[in-house]
Coordinates of C-alpha atoms and ligand atoms in Angstrom, one line a residue:
X11 CA 66.9 96.2 115.8
X12 CA 70.3 97.9 116.1
X13 CA 73.1 96.1 117.9
X14 CA 74.5 97.2 121.2
X15 CA 78.1 97.7 120.4
X16 CA 80.0 101.0 120.8
X17 CA 80.1 103.5 117.9
X18 CA 83.9 104.0 117.6
X19 CA 84.6 106.0 114.4
X20 CA 87.4 104.6 112.3
X21 CA 89.7 107.7 112.4
X22 CA 93.3 107.8 111.2
X23 CA 94.7 109.4 114.4
X24 CA 93.4 106.3 116.4
X25 CA 96.1 104.3 114.6
X26 CA 98.8 106.7 115.8
X27 CA 97.2 106.7 119.3
X28 CA 97.4 102.9 119.3
X29 CA 101.0 102.9 118.1
X30 CA 102.1 105.5 120.6
X31 CA 100.4 103.7 123.5
X32 CA 101.3 100.1 122.7
X33 CA 104.5 100.5 120.6
X34 CA 105.6 104.0 121.7
X35 CA 109.3 103.3 121.7
X36 CA 109.2 101.5 118.4
X37 CA 111.8 103.1 116.1
X38 CA 111.1 105.3 113.1
X39 CA 114.4 105.8 111.4
X40 CA 114.8 108.2 108.4
X41 CA 117.7 109.0 106.1
X42 CA 116.9 112.7 106.5
X43 CA 116.8 115.0 103.5
X44 CA 119.6 117.0 105.2
X45 CA 121.8 113.9 105.2
X46 CA 122.2 112.2 108.6
X47 CA 120.1 109.2 109.7
X48 CA 117.5 110.5 112.2
X49 CA 115.8 108.4 114.9
X50 CA 112.5 108.9 116.5
X51 CA 109.6 106.7 117.6
X52 CA 105.8 106.5 117.5
X53 CA 105.4 108.2 120.9
X54 CA 107.3 111.3 119.7
X55 CA 105.7 111.3 116.3
X56 CA 102.3 111.4 117.9
X57 CA 103.3 114.3 120.3
X58 CA 104.6 116.3 117.3
X59 CA 101.6 115.5 115.1
X60 CA 99.4 116.9 117.9
X61 CA 101.5 120.1 117.6
X62 CA 100.9 120.2 113.9
X63 CA 97.2 119.8 114.5
X64 CA 97.2 122.5 117.2
X65 CA 99.1 125.0 114.9
X66 CA 96.9 124.3 111.9
X67 CA 93.8 124.9 113.9
X68 CA 95.3 128.1 115.4
X69 CA 96.2 129.3 112.0
X70 CA 92.6 128.9 110.9
X71 CA 92.6 125.7 108.8
X72 CA 89.1 124.4 109.0
X73 CA 87.6 120.9 108.5
X74 CA 87.7 119.8 104.8
X75 CA 90.4 122.4 103.8
X76 CA 93.5 121.1 102.1
X77 CA 97.2 121.4 102.9
X78 CA 99.7 120.2 100.4
X79 CA 102.9 118.3 100.9
X80 CA 105.8 118.2 98.4
X81 CA 107.9 115.9 100.4
X82 CA 110.0 112.7 100.5
X83 CA 109.2 109.9 102.9
X84 CA 110.3 111.2 106.3
X85 CA 109.1 111.3 109.9
X86 CA 108.2 115.0 109.4
X87 CA 106.0 114.1 106.4
X88 CA 104.1 111.5 108.6
X89 CA 103.6 114.1 111.3
X90 CA 102.0 116.4 108.8
X91 CA 99.7 113.7 107.5
X92 CA 98.4 112.8 110.9
X93 CA 98.4 116.4 112.2
X94 CA 96.3 117.7 109.3
X95 CA 93.9 114.7 109.2
X96 CA 93.6 114.9 113.0
X97 CA 91.7 118.3 112.8
X98 CA 89.6 117.2 109.9
X99 CA 91.8 118.9 107.3
X100 CA 93.0 117.0 104.3
X101 CA 96.7 116.1 103.6
X102 CA 97.2 116.4 99.8
X103 CA 100.4 114.7 98.6
X104 CA 101.7 116.3 95.4
X105 CA 104.1 114.3 93.3
X106 CA 107.1 116.6 92.7
X107 CA 108.1 114.6 89.7
X108 CA 105.1 115.9 87.7
X109 CA 105.7 118.6 85.2
X110 CA 105.5 122.1 86.8
X111 CA 102.3 122.9 84.9
X112 CA 100.7 119.8 86.3
X113 CA 101.8 120.7 89.9
X114 CA 100.3 124.2 89.4
X115 CA 97.0 122.7 88.1
X116 CA 96.8 120.2 91.0
X117 CA 97.6 122.7 93.8
X118 CA 95.1 125.2 92.4
X119 CA 92.4 122.5 91.8
X120 CA 92.8 121.3 95.3
X121 CA 92.9 124.9 96.6
X122 CA 95.7 124.1 99.0
X123 CA 96.1 126.8 101.6
X124 CA 99.5 125.9 102.9
X125 CA 102.3 123.9 101.4
X126 CA 104.7 121.8 103.5
X127 CA 107.8 121.2 101.4
X128 CA 111.2 119.7 101.6
X129 CA 114.2 122.0 101.1
X130 CA 114.8 120.2 97.7
X131 CA 111.6 121.7 96.3
X132 CA 112.1 125.3 97.4
X133 CA 113.5 126.4 94.1
X134 CA 110.7 124.8 92.2
X135 CA 108.1 126.4 94.4
X136 CA 109.7 129.8 94.1
X137 CA 109.2 129.6 90.3
X138 CA 105.6 128.5 90.7
X139 CA 104.3 130.6 93.7
X140 CA 103.0 133.4 91.5
X141 CA 100.7 130.9 89.8
X142 CA 99.5 129.5 93.1
X143 CA 97.3 132.3 94.5
X144 CA 95.4 130.0 96.9
X145 CA 98.7 129.2 98.8
X146 CA 99.0 131.5 101.8
X147 CA 102.4 130.2 103.0
X148 CA 105.1 127.6 102.8
X149 CA 106.5 125.6 105.7
X150 CA 109.9 124.1 104.9
X151 CA 110.4 120.7 106.5
X152 CA 113.7 121.4 108.1
X153 CA 115.3 123.2 111.1
X154 CA 116.7 126.8 111.3
X155 CA 120.2 125.6 110.6
X156 CA 119.2 124.1 107.2
X157 CA 116.6 126.7 106.2
X158 CA 117.6 128.2 102.8
X159 CA 117.3 131.8 101.9
X160 CA 114.0 132.0 100.0
X161 CA 111.6 134.4 98.3
X162 CA 108.6 132.1 99.2
X163 CA 105.9 134.1 100.8
X164 CA 105.4 133.5 104.6
X165 CA 108.1 130.9 104.6
X166 CA 109.0 129.3 107.9
X167 CA 111.3 126.4 109.0
X168 CA 109.1 123.5 110.3
X169 CA 111.0 123.1 113.5
X170 CA 110.6 126.8 114.4
X171 CA 106.9 126.7 113.5
X172 CA 106.5 123.5 115.6
X173 CA 108.2 125.2 118.6
X174 CA 105.3 127.6 118.9
X175 CA 103.0 124.8 120.1
X176 CA 102.9 123.0 123.4
X177 CA 101.0 120.0 122.0
X178 CA 98.3 120.2 124.7
X179 CA 95.6 119.5 122.2
X180 CA 93.0 116.9 121.4
X181 CA 92.2 115.4 118.1
X182 CA 88.9 116.5 116.5
X183 CA 85.8 114.3 116.9
X184 CA 85.1 113.6 113.3
X185 CA 82.7 111.6 111.1
X186 CA 84.7 108.5 109.9
X187 CA 83.5 109.3 106.4
X188 CA 85.2 112.7 106.6
X189 CA 88.0 113.4 104.0
X190 CA 91.5 112.6 105.3
X191 CA 93.8 112.7 102.3
X192 CA 94.0 113.4 98.6
X193 CA 96.2 112.2 95.8
X194 CA 95.8 113.0 92.2
X195 CA 96.0 110.2 89.6
X196 CA 99.0 110.4 87.3
X197 CA 96.6 110.7 84.4
X198 CA 98.5 110.1 81.1
X199 CA 95.6 111.7 79.2
X200 CA 93.7 114.8 80.3
X201 CA 94.1 116.6 83.6
X202 CA 95.0 114.6 86.7
X203 CA 91.9 113.8 88.9
X204 CA 91.7 114.0 92.6
X205 CA 91.1 110.9 94.7
X206 CA 89.8 111.7 98.1
X207 CA 90.4 109.1 100.9
X208 CA 88.3 109.1 104.0
X209 CA 89.4 108.3 107.5
X210 CA 87.3 105.1 107.3
X211 CA 88.8 104.0 104.0
X212 CA 92.4 104.5 105.3
X213 CA 91.7 102.6 108.5
X214 CA 89.8 99.8 106.8
X215 CA 92.4 99.5 104.1
X216 CA 95.3 99.3 106.6
X217 CA 93.4 96.6 108.6
X218 CA 92.5 94.7 105.4
X219 CA 96.1 94.5 104.2
X220 CA 97.5 93.6 107.6
X221 CA 96.4 90.0 107.6
X222 CA 98.8 87.0 107.0
X223 CA 97.8 86.4 103.4
X224 CA 98.3 90.1 102.6
X225 CA 101.1 92.4 103.7
X226 CA 100.6 91.1 107.2
X227 CA 103.0 93.3 109.1
X228 CA 103.7 92.6 112.7
X229 CA 105.5 94.5 115.6
X230 CA 108.5 92.3 114.9
X231 CA 108.8 93.7 111.4
X232 CA 111.1 96.5 110.3
X233 CA 109.5 98.1 107.2
X234 CA 111.2 100.2 104.5
X235 CA 108.6 101.8 102.2
X236 CA 110.6 102.4 99.0
X237 CA 107.4 103.8 97.5
X238 CA 107.2 107.6 98.1
X239 CA 104.3 108.9 100.2
X240 CA 103.2 110.9 97.1
X241 CA 102.5 107.6 95.2
X242 CA 99.1 106.2 95.7
X243 CA 98.7 107.0 99.4
X244 CA 102.2 105.7 100.1
X245 CA 100.8 102.2 99.6
X246 CA 99.2 102.7 103.0
X247 CA 102.5 102.0 104.9
X248 CA 102.1 105.2 107.0
X249 CA 98.9 103.6 108.3
X250 CA 99.5 99.9 108.2
X251 CA 103.0 99.9 109.9
X252 CA 101.9 101.9 113.0
X253 CA 98.7 99.9 113.1
X254 CA 100.8 96.8 113.5
X255 CA 103.4 98.5 115.7
X256 CA 106.1 97.7 113.1
X257 CA 109.3 99.8 113.1
X258 CA 109.7 102.1 110.1
X259 CA 112.9 102.8 108.1
X260 CA 112.2 105.8 105.8
X261 CA 114.5 106.4 102.8
X262 CA 114.0 110.2 102.4
X263 CA 115.1 111.3 99.0
X264 CA 117.8 108.8 98.2
X265 CA 116.4 105.9 96.2
X266 CA 119.5 104.7 94.4
X267 CA 120.6 101.1 94.8
X268 CA 123.5 101.7 97.2
X269 CA 121.5 104.0 99.6
X270 CA 118.5 101.6 99.7
X271 CA 120.8 98.6 100.2
X272 CA 122.6 100.4 103.1
X273 CA 119.3 101.1 104.9
X274 CA 117.9 97.6 104.3
X275 CA 121.0 96.0 105.7
X276 CA 122.2 98.4 108.4
X277 CA 118.6 98.9 109.8
X278 CA 117.8 95.2 109.6
X279 CA 114.7 95.7 107.4
X280 CA 112.4 92.6 107.1
X281 CA 109.8 93.9 104.7
X282 CA 110.0 96.3 101.8
X283 CA 107.8 97.4 98.9
X284 CA 108.1 99.5 95.8
X285 CA 108.0 99.7 92.0
X286 CA 110.2 97.6 89.7
X287 CA 112.5 100.5 88.7
X288 CA 113.7 100.9 92.3
X289 CA 114.5 97.2 92.6
X290 CA 116.3 97.3 89.3
X291 CA 118.7 99.8 90.8
X292 CA 119.1 97.7 94.0
X293 CA 119.8 94.5 92.1
X294 CA 122.3 96.2 89.8
X295 CA 124.1 97.5 93.0
X296 CA 124.0 94.0 94.6
X297 CA 125.1 92.3 91.4
X298 CA 128.1 94.6 91.0
X299 CA 129.2 94.6 94.6
X300 CA 128.5 91.0 95.4
X301 CA 126.6 92.0 98.6
X302 CA 123.6 90.1 100.0
X303 CA 120.8 91.0 102.3
X304 CA 120.9 89.2 105.6
X305 CA 117.6 90.4 107.2
X306 CA 115.1 91.1 104.4
X307 CA 112.5 88.3 104.2
X308 CA 109.7 89.7 102.0
X309 CA 109.4 92.2 99.2
X310 CA 106.2 93.4 97.5
X311 CA 106.7 94.6 94.0
X312 CA 104.0 96.4 92.1
X313 CA 102.7 99.6 90.5
X314 CA 103.8 98.1 87.2
X315 CA 104.3 94.6 85.8
X316 CA 106.8 92.6 87.7
X317 CA 109.4 91.1 85.3
X318 CA 109.8 87.4 86.0
X319 CA 113.6 87.8 85.7
X320 CA 113.4 90.1 88.7
X321 CA 111.2 87.8 90.7
X322 CA 113.6 85.0 90.0
X323 CA 116.7 86.9 91.2
X324 CA 115.1 87.9 94.5
X325 CA 113.4 84.6 95.1
X326 CA 115.9 82.0 93.9
X327 CA 119.3 83.8 94.0
X328 CA 118.7 85.8 97.2
X329 CA 116.1 83.7 99.0
X330 CA 113.7 86.6 99.5
X331 CA 110.0 86.0 99.3
X332 CA 108.6 88.0 96.4
X333 CA 105.0 89.1 96.2
X334 CA 103.6 90.8 93.1
X335 CA 101.2 93.6 94.1
X336 CA 98.6 95.3 92.1
X337 CA 96.6 98.4 92.9
X338 CA 95.9 101.9 92.0
X339 CA 95.5 105.4 93.5
X340 CA 91.7 105.0 93.4
X341 CA 91.9 101.8 95.6
X342 CA 93.9 103.3 98.6
X343 CA 95.8 101.5 96.8
X344 CA 96.2 97.7 97.3
X345 CA 93.8 95.5 95.2
X346 CA 95.7 92.2 95.0
X347 CA 98.8 90.6 96.4
X348 CA 100.3 87.3 95.2
X349 CA 100.7 85.2 98.3
X350 CA 100.3 81.4 98.7
X351 CA 97.0 79.7 99.2
X352 CA 96.8 76.0 100.2
X353 CA 96.3 75.4 96.4
X354 CA 99.6 77.0 95.6
X355 CA 101.7 76.7 98.8
X356 CA 103.6 73.7 97.6
X357 CA 105.0 75.5 94.5
X358 CA 108.7 75.8 94.6
X359 CA 111.6 77.1 92.5
X360 CA 110.6 78.0 89.0
X361 CA 107.0 77.2 89.6
X362 CA 106.9 79.6 92.5
X363 CA 108.5 82.3 90.3
X364 CA 105.9 81.6 87.6
X365 CA 103.1 82.2 90.1
X366 CA 104.5 85.6 90.7
X367 CA 103.5 86.6 87.1
X368 CA 100.1 86.9 88.6
X369 CA 99.0 90.0 90.4
X370 CA 97.4 87.8 93.1
X371 CA 94.4 87.5 95.3
X372 CA 92.2 90.3 96.6
X373 CA 92.1 91.3 100.2
X374 CA 88.8 91.3 102.1
X375 CA 87.1 94.6 101.2
X376 CA 88.0 94.3 97.5
X377 CA 85.3 92.7 95.3
X378 CA 86.5 92.0 91.8
X379 CA 85.0 91.0 88.5
X380 CA 86.1 90.8 84.8
X381 CA 83.6 91.7 82.1
X382 CA 83.4 91.6 78.4
X383 CA 82.8 94.8 76.3
X384 CA 79.1 94.0 76.6
X385 CA 79.3 94.3 80.4
X386 CA 78.7 90.6 81.0
X387 CA 80.7 88.9 83.7
X388 CA 83.4 86.5 82.4
X389 CA 84.4 83.2 84.0
X390 CA 87.3 82.8 86.4
X391 CA 89.1 80.2 84.3
X392 CA 92.6 81.8 83.9
X393 CA 92.1 82.4 80.2
X394 CA 89.0 84.6 79.7
X395 CA 90.3 88.1 79.5
X396 CA 88.1 91.0 80.5
X397 CA 87.9 94.5 81.8
X398 CA 88.8 94.4 85.5
X399 CA 86.3 96.1 87.8
X400 CA 86.4 96.6 91.6
X401 CA 84.1 97.6 94.4
X402 CA 84.7 98.1 98.1
X403 CA 84.9 100.5 101.1
X404 CA 88.4 101.8 100.1
X405 CA 87.6 102.2 96.4
X406 CA 86.8 105.7 95.0
X407 CA 83.1 106.5 94.4
X408 CA 83.9 109.7 92.5
X409 CA 86.7 112.1 91.7
X410 CA 87.2 115.5 93.5
X411 CA 84.7 118.1 92.2
X412 CA 83.0 115.5 90.1
X413 CA 85.8 115.4 87.5
X414 CA 85.2 112.6 85.0
X415 CA 81.5 112.4 85.9
X416 CA 79.9 109.1 87.1
X417 CA 82.7 106.5 87.4
X418 CA 80.7 103.5 88.7
X419 CA 78.7 100.9 86.7
X420 CA 75.1 100.3 87.7
X421 CA 76.3 97.7 90.3
X422 CA 78.7 100.2 91.9
X423 CA 81.9 98.7 90.3
X424 CA 84.7 101.0 89.3
X425 CA 86.4 100.2 85.9
X426 CA 90.1 100.0 86.7
X427 CA 91.1 100.5 83.0
X428 CA 93.1 97.2 83.2
X429 CA 92.5 94.1 81.3
X430 CA 92.9 90.9 83.3
X431 CA 92.2 87.2 83.7
X432 CA 91.3 85.5 87.0
X433 CA 92.0 81.8 87.6
X434 CA 89.9 79.2 89.4
X435 CA 91.9 79.9 92.6
X436 CA 91.1 83.6 92.4
X437 CA 94.5 84.7 91.2
X438 CA 94.1 87.8 89.0
X439 CA 96.7 88.5 86.3
X440 CA 97.0 91.8 84.5
X441 CA 97.3 91.6 80.7
X442 CA 97.5 95.3 80.0
X443 CA 95.9 98.7 80.4
X444 CA 92.9 98.5 78.2
X445 CA 94.2 101.3 76.0
X446 CA 97.6 99.6 75.7
X447 CA 96.4 96.1 74.7
X448 CA 97.2 95.3 71.1
X449 CA 94.3 94.3 68.9
X450 CA 95.5 92.2 66.1
X451 CA 93.1 90.5 63.7
X452 CA 90.3 90.6 66.3
X453 CA 92.4 89.0 69.0
X454 CA 94.2 90.6 71.9
X455 CA 97.9 90.6 72.5
X456 CA 99.3 91.4 75.9
X457 CA 102.1 93.9 75.7
X458 CA 103.1 93.1 79.3
X459 CA 103.6 89.4 78.5
X460 CA 106.0 90.2 75.6
X461 CA 107.8 92.8 77.7
X462 CA 108.3 90.4 80.5
X463 CA 109.7 87.8 78.2
X464 CA 112.0 90.1 76.4
X465 CA 113.4 91.4 79.7
X466 CA 114.5 87.9 80.6
X467 CA 117.1 88.2 77.9
X468 CA 120.4 89.1 79.6
X469 CA 121.2 91.6 76.9
X470 CA 118.1 93.7 77.4
X471 CA 117.9 96.3 80.2
X472 CA 114.3 97.4 79.5
X473 CA 111.7 96.6 77.0
X474 CA 108.4 98.1 75.9
X475 CA 105.8 96.9 73.4
X476 CA 103.3 99.1 71.6
X477 CA 100.8 98.5 68.9
X478 CA 101.5 100.0 65.5
X479 CA 98.8 100.4 62.9
X480 CA 98.8 97.7 60.3
X481 CA 96.8 97.6 57.0
X482 CA 95.8 94.0 57.4
X483 CA 95.7 93.2 61.1
X484 CA 94.7 96.6 62.5
X485 CA 97.6 96.6 64.9
X486 CA 100.9 94.6 65.3
X487 CA 103.4 94.7 68.2
X488 CA 106.6 96.7 67.9
X489 CA 109.3 95.8 70.5
X490 CA 111.3 98.7 71.8
X491 CA 114.5 97.8 73.6
X492 CA 117.1 99.4 75.7
X493 CA 120.2 97.1 75.4
X494 CA 122.2 96.2 78.5
X495 CA 125.4 98.2 78.9
X496 CA 127.8 95.3 78.5
X497 CA 125.9 93.5 75.8
X498 CA 123.9 94.6 72.7
X499 CA 122.0 91.7 71.1
X500 CA 120.8 92.2 67.5
X501 CA 117.3 92.0 66.3
X502 CA 117.6 88.4 65.0
X503 CA 119.0 87.2 68.4
X504 CA 116.0 88.8 70.2
X505 CA 113.4 87.4 67.9
X506 CA 115.0 83.9 68.1
X507 CA 114.9 84.2 71.9
X508 CA 111.2 85.0 71.8
X509 CA 110.3 82.4 69.2
X510 CA 108.7 79.3 70.8
X511 CA 108.1 81.1 74.0
X512 CA 105.1 83.0 72.7
X513 CA 102.4 82.3 70.2
X514 CA 103.6 82.9 66.6
X515 CA 101.1 85.6 66.0
X516 CA 102.2 87.4 69.1
X517 CA 105.8 87.8 67.7
X518 CA 106.8 91.5 67.3
X519 CA 106.8 92.6 63.7
X520 CA 109.9 94.6 64.4
X521 CA 112.5 95.4 67.1
X522 CA 114.0 98.9 67.5
X523 CA 116.8 100.0 69.8
X524 CA 116.7 103.1 71.9
X525 CA 118.9 104.6 74.6
X526 CA 116.0 105.2 77.0
X527 CA 112.3 104.4 77.5
X528 CA 110.2 107.3 78.8
X529 CA 108.6 106.8 82.2
X530 CA 105.7 108.6 83.9
X531 CA 106.1 110.4 87.2
X532 CA 105.1 107.2 89.0
X533 CA 107.7 105.1 87.3
X534 CA 105.5 103.3 84.7
X535 CA 106.5 103.0 81.0
X536 CA 105.0 106.0 79.3
X537 CA 103.2 104.4 76.4
X538 CA 101.4 107.6 75.3
X539 CA 104.8 109.2 74.7
X540 CA 106.1 106.1 73.0
X541 CA 103.1 106.0 70.7
X542 CA 103.8 109.6 69.8
X543 CA 107.5 108.9 69.2
X544 CA 106.6 106.0 66.9
X545 CA 103.5 107.6 65.3
X546 CA 104.9 107.6 61.8
X547 CA 106.5 104.1 62.1
X548 CA 105.4 101.8 59.3
X549 CA 105.7 98.1 59.5
X550 CA 106.3 95.9 56.4
X551 CA 102.9 94.7 55.3
Ligands
LIG18 P1 98.5 104.3 89.9 O1 97.2 104.8 90.3 O2 99.5 105.4 89.5 O3 99.1 103.6 91.1 O4 98.4 103.4 88.7 C1 97.6 102.2 88.7 C2 97.8 101.4 87.5 O5 99.2 100.8 87.6 C3 97.0 100.2 87.5 O6 95.7 100.4 87.0 C4 97.8 99.3 86.5 O7 97.6 99.6 85.2 C5 99.2 99.6 86.9 N1 99.7 98.6 87.8 C6 99.7 98.6 89.1 N2 100.2 97.4 89.6 C7 100.5 96.6 88.5 C8 101.0 95.3 88.4 N3 101.4 94.5 89.4 N4 101.1 94.8 87.1 C9 100.7 95.6 86.0 N5 100.3 96.8 86.1 C10 100.1 97.4 87.4

């Protein structure tokens, strides 16, 4: 027997409708790409997103067709997301920090018909446009006054384009399983693969993370997403914030410490999220200037391992609640957040900081397991290490156009490629990417653990650990260090600092000093490049 409740498809634009109706005047503040701080609200964003939808339909964009964005986090970018998805088209965020060849590959693979781009990417697109035959035109996210001279074909200023619509339009009636958005994985090996979000997955994910033990936004929050919209579905903030009616403070293109600090403080931000590299810049600025944050209450840090030293500074020195976050593009993206359960709520001070070394607990909708190489499930005892697999309604079932083949195990679990432990309270902790873990004498060494420890040394700005081939042990750890500007510790000092804090057989066999550690387009340490750089490195036997 079927139940007798209404069939109300979970569609992204219903989130914006809700925000406009119940929180219509709630502010959306942006540091615009043109410079000045711009203010709008959910009511206006909805009205303009409807114009985007109307114009895309009038132009002939049909259900399932893709439009690309090469854009910073701004109110206009949000309008394009909602407008495109609102007619059943698919917003495709392109990460402008990728190599030009990768951008070309991604846009062609997705067959994007139009590209919405910020003025900062016009020159890049001019170079690429001849290699992008599928793109029929470019809409530059600015007004006439700031529209650059450009050779881009069919280029228009967004505000002029938008002025051609009256917004008298209705969202399309769609299947909730229809594609809404796309984001390609950063893929350190092989070609990037397209993750395709559905309306249903975006809405369910936004609801699942908006509970008190997760991101838990409320209409009293003011939220600054320091993670760009082209990273992993913008960590869902463009959906979870309007769903809660929270005010938004969007950083545009300026991610340096001073610019982020100014927005956090002047706009009274209460919650923010982003990758560790952004927070490193913020902490450096605050450290140098002696400034403090008087409104910020909570910060979610993820996308890469959270160095405990960073958790300590935010938590203990500045009194801001830190939550490690783990997730991936394929998961919409949040898979775990480190918040307190009754079993951990009493932890304070250093113990609280130590808890933040864990990636955290899964939200409802994410099922998790760790398995050995034989596929057998491993216990949740905090020490058994296994391949982390996930399943749920906001987890990918396949990549666009079948790239990579079948990606699920027989039980429907997706292998994240991460190696993790899960403790008895359900707190998951990432040890490594499976291809980065160091295999020494049949045992596993976590590069992340050594990196975290090394970065607690005041003379180390950044640290990376890779496995180097070893005649006896298969692999041994090599510690690669960027020294702090004002202090350069020697190899012996660093090894003495590590000694006693990690198992003897985990101690790096050598320490090398570099000026810079390479990063991927999403801010992670680029271990593939490091392994190439140190390919010929030989350790003393
Ligand atoms: P992406 O799809 O670009 O967001 O990358 C996802 C990958 O980033 C994950 O599979 C992890 O390897 C890594 N990652 C994300 N969050 C964390 C975290 N808190 N700690 C360690 N690695 C993380």
